[in-house]
Amino acid sequence: MTAFISAGHNPKGIKVDPGAVGNGYTEADLAVEFRNLVVSELLKRKVKVITDSDDERLADYLKRIQTGSGSVVLEFHFDAAVSSAATGTTALIGNDADRLDKGFAKELVESTSTILGIKNRGVLSEKDSRRGSLGLMREQGIVSLLELCFISNPDDLKKYHVNKKVLAIKIAEVVERYENML
């Protein structure tokens, strides 16, 4: 069994994709940082992990990986809004999500909300996302995309920075538990 853990957007490479920008940070840099924290925790737990590279576009990553029904697939993002008051964490799942996808996403968003002390914006289907369709959701296994907090909200970011290591441990615990279910 393998966990596929990726950072939304890429800070390096031929086609840099910084994602959202806010409060002196880029989404790509924050997502890479958090991905690395979670991967480090998973490796300590002896979970097999495949991850994206910092210079890899999502399309290239999705072509490279070979997920299966025994996989956990998770990608990290940071949300953004015009208003700096927008707050919270959201998990996204595929339109065809099953009970394991839904349970996994629910645990991720509840853990994030509790540890960061921010609003739980719930679990949404990809059709309810700004894009309407997300390439990651075509992968096999238990799949979710986690919007950790709002990069455009200074308070969300402060809470993220203070609690990111504790959150990474909890997210790794959730990934490992679902990985062991398969």
PDB file of C-alpha atoms in Angstrom:
ATOM      1  CA  MET A   1       0.000   0.000   0.000  1.00  0.00           C
ATOM      2  CA  THR A   2       1.175   3.501  -0.781  1.00  0.00           C
ATOM      3  CA  ALA A   3       0.252   7.019   0.270  1.00  0.00           C
ATOM      4  CA  PHE A   4       0.485   9.622  -2.487  1.00  0.00           C
ATOM      5  CA  ILE A   5       1.037  13.027  -0.870  1.00  0.00           C
ATOM      6  CA  SER A   6       1.366  16.184  -2.958  1.00  0.00           C
ATOM      7  CA  ALA A   7       1.585  19.941  -2.627  1.00  0.00           C
ATOM      8  CA  GLY A   8      -0.803  21.986  -4.714  1.00  0.00           C
ATOM      9  CA  HIS A   9       1.193  24.171  -7.097  1.00  0.00           C
ATOM     10  CA  ASN A  10       4.936  24.116  -7.700  1.00  0.00           C
ATOM     11  CA  PRO A  11       7.524  26.726  -6.674  1.00  0.00           C
ATOM     12  CA  LYS A  12      10.247  25.621  -9.127  1.00  0.00           C
ATOM     13  CA  GLY A  13      10.735  24.369 -12.650  1.00  0.00           C
ATOM     14  CA  ILE A  14      10.055  25.510 -16.175  1.00  0.00           C
ATOM     15  CA  LYS A  15       6.413  26.351 -15.460  1.00  0.00           C
ATOM     16  CA  VAL A  16       6.325  27.770 -11.941  1.00  0.00           C
ATOM     17  CA  ASP A  17       2.826  27.845 -10.459  1.00  0.00           C
ATOM     18  CA  PRO A  18       2.876  29.845  -7.213  1.00  0.00           C
ATOM     19  CA  GLY A  19      -0.872  29.486  -6.612  1.00  0.00           C
ATOM     20  CA  ALA A  20      -2.472  32.099  -4.401  1.00  0.00           C
ATOM     21  CA  VAL A  21      -0.373  34.866  -2.873  1.00  0.00           C
ATOM     22  CA  GLY A  22      -1.135  36.555   0.424  1.00  0.00           C
ATOM     23  CA  ASN A  23       0.445  38.082   3.491  1.00  0.00           C
ATOM     24  CA  GLY A  24       3.969  37.674   2.113  1.00  0.00           C
ATOM     25  CA  TYR A  25       3.571  33.976   1.232  1.00  0.00           C
ATOM     26  CA  THR A  26       2.873  31.911  -1.865  1.00  0.00           C
ATOM     27  CA  GLU A  27       0.564  28.932  -1.734  1.00  0.00           C
ATOM     28  CA  ALA A  28       3.164  26.751  -3.454  1.00  0.00           C
ATOM     29  CA  ASP A  29       5.798  27.392  -0.784  1.00  0.00           C
ATOM     30  CA  LEU A  30       3.393  26.782   2.088  1.00  0.00           C
ATOM     31  CA  ALA A  31       1.939  23.635   0.506  1.00  0.00           C
ATOM     32  CA  VAL A  32       5.441  22.219  -0.100  1.00  0.00           C
ATOM     33  CA  GLU A  33       6.393  22.987   3.492  1.00  0.00           C
ATOM     34  CA  PHE A  34       3.335  21.193   4.858  1.00  0.00           C
ATOM     35  CA  ARG A  35       3.652  18.262   2.456  1.00  0.00           C
ATOM     36  CA  ASN A  36       7.229  17.771   3.669  1.00  0.00           C
ATOM     37  CA  LEU A  37       6.162  17.849   7.318  1.00  0.00           C
ATOM     38  CA  VAL A  38       3.473  15.211   6.712  1.00  0.00           C
ATOM     39  CA  VAL A  39       5.757  13.021   4.588  1.00  0.00           C
ATOM     40  CA  SER A  40       8.424  13.141   7.309  1.00  0.00           C
ATOM     41  CA  GLU A  41       5.856  11.936   9.866  1.00  0.00           C
ATOM     42  CA  LEU A  42       4.634   9.164   7.540  1.00  0.00           C
ATOM     43  CA  LEU A  43       8.167   7.928   6.942  1.00  0.00           C
ATOM     44  CA  LYS A  44       8.734   7.768  10.718  1.00  0.00           C
ATOM     45  CA  ARG A  45       5.667   5.506  10.803  1.00  0.00           C
ATOM     46  CA  LYS A  46       7.119   3.317   8.028  1.00  0.00           C
ATOM     47  CA  VAL A  47       4.352   4.244   5.562  1.00  0.00           C
ATOM     48  CA  LYS A  48       5.426   3.970   1.920  1.00  0.00           C
ATOM     49  CA  VAL A  49       5.062   7.425   0.355  1.00  0.00           C
ATOM     50  CA  ILE A  50       5.254   8.744  -3.188  1.00  0.00           C
ATOM     51  CA  THR A  51       5.195  12.494  -3.565  1.00  0.00           C
ATOM     52  CA  ASP A  52       5.360  15.156  -6.231  1.00  0.00           C
ATOM     53  CA  SER A  53       8.544  17.136  -6.773  1.00  0.00           C
ATOM     54  CA  ASP A  54       8.776  20.890  -6.299  1.00  0.00           C
ATOM     55  CA  ASP A  55       9.267  21.481 -10.036  1.00  0.00           C
ATOM     56  CA  GLU A  56       6.551  19.107 -11.269  1.00  0.00           C
ATOM     57  CA  ARG A  57       3.249  20.253 -12.704  1.00  0.00           C
ATOM     58  CA  LEU A  58       0.127  18.413 -11.520  1.00  0.00           C
ATOM     59  CA  ALA A  59      -0.465  16.903 -14.970  1.00  0.00           C
ATOM     60  CA  ASP A  60       3.056  15.425 -14.960  1.00  0.00           C
ATOM     61  CA  TYR A  61       2.641  14.084 -11.427  1.00  0.00           C
ATOM     62  CA  LEU A  62      -0.670  12.443 -12.284  1.00  0.00           C
ATOM     63  CA  LYS A  63       0.893  10.815 -15.381  1.00  0.00           C
ATOM     64  CA  ARG A  64       3.807   9.503 -13.301  1.00  0.00           C
ATOM     65  CA  ILE A  65       1.990   8.012 -10.330  1.00  0.00           C
ATOM     66  CA  GLN A  66       0.132   4.724 -10.388  1.00  0.00           C
ATOM     67  CA  THR A  67      -2.538   4.798  -7.737  1.00  0.00           C
ATOM     68  CA  GLY A  68      -4.774   1.834  -7.075  1.00  0.00           C
ATOM     69  CA  SER A  69      -7.661   0.803  -4.885  1.00  0.00           C
ATOM     70  CA  GLY A  70      -5.152   0.329  -2.034  1.00  0.00           C
ATOM     71  CA  SER A  71      -3.887   3.911  -2.169  1.00  0.00           C
ATOM     72  CA  VAL A  72      -4.470   7.036  -0.122  1.00  0.00           C
ATOM     73  CA  VAL A  73      -4.139  10.179  -2.260  1.00  0.00           C
ATOM     74  CA  LEU A  74      -3.958  13.595  -0.580  1.00  0.00           C
ATOM     75  CA  GLU A  75      -3.021  17.036  -1.839  1.00  0.00           C
ATOM     76  CA  PHE A  76      -2.548  20.203   0.210  1.00  0.00           C
ATOM     77  CA  HIS A  77      -3.670  23.703  -0.770  1.00  0.00           C
ATOM     78  CA  PHE A  78      -4.291  27.067   0.857  1.00  0.00           C
ATOM     79  CA  ASP A  79      -7.509  28.908   0.065  1.00  0.00           C
ATOM     80  CA  ALA A  80      -7.731  32.602  -0.853  1.00  0.00           C
ATOM     81  CA  ALA A  81     -10.431  35.252  -0.979  1.00  0.00           C
ATOM     82  CA  VAL A  82     -10.716  38.933  -1.753  1.00  0.00           C
ATOM     83  CA  SER A  83     -11.752  39.561   1.847  1.00  0.00           C
ATOM     84  CA  SER A  84      -9.047  39.019   4.452  1.00  0.00           C
ATOM     85  CA  ALA A  85     -11.845  38.006   6.846  1.00  0.00           C
ATOM     86  CA  ALA A  86     -12.558  34.736   4.967  1.00  0.00           C
ATOM     87  CA  THR A  87     -11.479  31.892   7.224  1.00  0.00           C
ATOM     88  CA  GLY A  88     -11.555  28.162   7.577  1.00  0.00           C
ATOM     89  CA  THR A  89     -10.569  24.811   6.194  1.00  0.00           C
ATOM     90  CA  THR A  90     -12.281  22.733   3.506  1.00  0.00           C
ATOM     91  CA  ALA A  91     -11.803  19.226   2.154  1.00  0.00           C
ATOM     92  CA  LEU A  92     -12.743  18.344  -1.415  1.00  0.00           C
ATOM     93  CA  ILE A  93     -13.711  14.927  -2.713  1.00  0.00           C
ATOM     94  CA  GLY A  94     -14.650  13.533  -6.088  1.00  0.00           C
ATOM     95  CA  ASN A  95     -18.177  13.628  -7.438  1.00  0.00           C
ATOM     96  CA  ASP A  96     -18.198   9.820  -7.221  1.00  0.00           C
ATOM     97  CA  ALA A  97     -16.732   9.670  -3.700  1.00  0.00           C
ATOM     98  CA  ASP A  98     -17.540   6.605  -1.613  1.00  0.00           C
ATOM     99  CA  ARG A  99     -17.917   6.300   2.173  1.00  0.00           C
ATOM    100  CA  LEU A 100     -14.140   5.959   2.696  1.00  0.00           C
ATOM    101  CA  ASP A 101     -13.391   9.129   0.692  1.00  0.00           C
ATOM    102  CA  LYS A 102     -16.058  10.989   2.656  1.00  0.00           C
ATOM    103  CA  GLY A 103     -14.889   9.680   6.028  1.00  0.00           C
ATOM    104  CA  PHE A 104     -11.242  10.479   5.241  1.00  0.00           C
ATOM    105  CA  ALA A 105     -12.069  14.029   4.119  1.00  0.00           C
ATOM    106  CA  LYS A 106     -14.303  14.593   7.146  1.00  0.00           C
ATOM    107  CA  GLU A 107     -11.525  13.536   9.543  1.00  0.00           C
ATOM    108  CA  LEU A 108      -9.004  15.748   7.743  1.00  0.00           C
ATOM    109  CA  VAL A 109     -11.160  18.873   7.880  1.00  0.00           C
ATOM    110  CA  GLU A 110     -12.311  18.276  11.462  1.00  0.00           C
ATOM    111  CA  SER A 111      -8.727  17.726  12.647  1.00  0.00           C
ATOM    112  CA  THR A 112      -7.499  20.820  10.816  1.00  0.00           C
ATOM    113  CA  SER A 113     -10.308  22.983  12.174  1.00  0.00           C
ATOM    114  CA  THR A 114      -9.760  21.786  15.731  1.00  0.00           C
ATOM    115  CA  ILE A 115      -5.962  22.047  15.761  1.00  0.00           C
ATOM    116  CA  LEU A 116      -5.808  25.432  14.021  1.00  0.00           C
ATOM    117  CA  GLY A 117      -8.856  26.809  15.834  1.00  0.00           C
ATOM    118  CA  ILE A 118     -10.482  27.967  12.596  1.00  0.00           C
ATOM    119  CA  LYS A 119     -13.882  27.441  10.982  1.00  0.00           C
ATOM    120  CA  ASN A 120     -14.720  24.003   9.608  1.00  0.00           C
ATOM    121  CA  ARG A 121     -16.109  24.765   6.146  1.00  0.00           C
ATOM    122  CA  GLY A 122     -16.884  21.087   5.649  1.00  0.00           C
ATOM    123  CA  VAL A 123     -16.439  18.553   2.891  1.00  0.00           C
ATOM    124  CA  LEU A 124     -17.391  19.617  -0.618  1.00  0.00           C
ATOM    125  CA  SER A 125     -17.693  17.688  -3.826  1.00  0.00           C
ATOM    126  CA  GLU A 126     -15.386  18.805  -6.627  1.00  0.00           C
ATOM    127  CA  LYS A 127     -18.444  20.066  -8.537  1.00  0.00           C
ATOM    128  CA  ASP A 128     -18.840  22.635  -5.749  1.00  0.00           C
ATOM    129  CA  SER A 129     -15.247  23.861  -6.164  1.00  0.00           C
ATOM    130  CA  ARG A 130     -14.302  26.932  -8.181  1.00  0.00           C
ATOM    131  CA  ARG A 131     -12.981  24.691 -10.958  1.00  0.00           C
ATOM    132  CA  GLY A 132     -15.871  22.234 -10.986  1.00  0.00           C
ATOM    133  CA  SER A 133     -13.580  19.352 -11.917  1.00  0.00           C
ATOM    134  CA  LEU A 134     -10.269  18.405 -10.330  1.00  0.00           C
ATOM    135  CA  GLY A 135      -7.736  16.112 -12.025  1.00  0.00           C
ATOM    136  CA  LEU A 136      -6.629  14.628  -8.702  1.00  0.00           C
ATOM    137  CA  MET A 137     -10.122  13.192  -8.208  1.00  0.00           C
ATOM    138  CA  ARG A 138      -9.643  10.808 -11.154  1.00  0.00           C
ATOM    139  CA  GLU A 139      -7.078   8.826  -9.161  1.00  0.00           C
ATOM    140  CA  GLN A 140      -7.976   5.489  -7.589  1.00  0.00           C
ATOM    141  CA  GLY A 141      -8.102   4.855  -3.866  1.00  0.00           C
ATOM    142  CA  ILE A 142      -9.148   7.142  -1.047  1.00  0.00           C
ATOM    143  CA  VAL A 143      -8.745  10.665  -2.443  1.00  0.00           C
ATOM    144  CA  SER A 144      -9.061  14.148  -0.956  1.00  0.00           C
ATOM    145  CA  LEU A 145      -7.741  17.658  -1.451  1.00  0.00           C
ATOM    146  CA  LEU A 146      -7.346  19.671   1.760  1.00  0.00           C
ATOM    147  CA  GLU A 147      -7.521  23.473   1.799  1.00  0.00           C
ATOM    148  CA  LEU A 148      -5.672  24.016   5.085  1.00  0.00           C
ATOM    149  CA  CYS A 149      -6.621  27.650   5.734  1.00  0.00           C
ATOM    150  CA  PHE A 150      -6.882  31.018   3.984  1.00  0.00           C
ATOM    151  CA  ILE A 151      -3.570  32.476   2.822  1.00  0.00           C
ATOM    152  CA  SER A 152      -5.425  35.787   2.510  1.00  0.00           C
ATOM    153  CA  ASN A 153      -6.319  35.793   6.240  1.00  0.00           C
ATOM    154  CA  PRO A 154      -3.417  36.838   8.497  1.00  0.00           C
ATOM    155  CA  ASP A 155      -5.005  35.182  11.549  1.00  0.00           C
ATOM    156  CA  ASP A 156      -5.448  31.850   9.717  1.00  0.00           C
ATOM    157  CA  LEU A 157      -1.794  31.975   8.656  1.00  0.00           C
ATOM    158  CA  LYS A 158      -0.620  32.787  12.169  1.00  0.00           C
ATOM    159  CA  LYS A 159      -2.561  29.814  13.542  1.00  0.00           C
ATOM    160  CA  TYR A 160      -1.144  27.616  10.773  1.00  0.00           C
ATOM    161  CA  HIS A 161       2.460  28.599  11.559  1.00  0.00           C
ATOM    162  CA  VAL A 162       2.026  28.087  15.305  1.00  0.00           C
ATOM    163  CA  ASN A 163       0.343  24.676  14.908  1.00  0.00           C
ATOM    164  CA  LYS A 164       1.699  23.217  11.646  1.00  0.00           C
ATOM    165  CA  LYS A 165       3.877  20.544  13.274  1.00  0.00           C
ATOM    166  CA  VAL A 166       1.063  19.278  15.496  1.00  0.00           C
ATOM    167  CA  LEU A 167      -1.276  19.322  12.499  1.00  0.00           C
ATOM    168  CA  ALA A 168       1.225  17.390  10.354  1.00  0.00           C
ATOM    169  CA  ILE A 169       1.421  14.672  13.009  1.00  0.00           C
ATOM    170  CA  LYS A 170      -2.383  14.404  13.133  1.00  0.00           C
ATOM    171  CA  ILE A 171      -2.760  14.352   9.341  1.00  0.00           C
ATOM    172  CA  ALA A 172      -0.090  11.625   9.116  1.00  0.00           C
ATOM    173  CA  GLU A 173      -1.999   9.646  11.742  1.00  0.00           C
ATOM    174  CA  VAL A 174      -5.214   9.902   9.705  1.00  0.00           C
ATOM    175  CA  VAL A 175      -3.437   8.940   6.461  1.00  0.00           C
ATOM    176  CA  GLU A 176      -1.787   5.948   8.156  1.00  0.00           C
ATOM    177  CA  ARG A 177      -5.092   4.750   9.617  1.00  0.00           C
ATOM    178  CA  TYR A 178      -6.840   4.885   6.239  1.00  0.00           C
ATOM    179  CA  GLU A 179      -3.814   3.313   4.556  1.00  0.00           C
ATOM    180  CA  ASN A 180      -4.077   0.398   7.003  1.00  0.00           C
ATOM    181  CA  MET A 181      -7.785  -0.053   6.217  1.00  0.00           C
ATOM    182  CA  LEU A 182      -7.030  -0.895   2.620  1.00  0.00           C
TER     183      LEU A 182
END
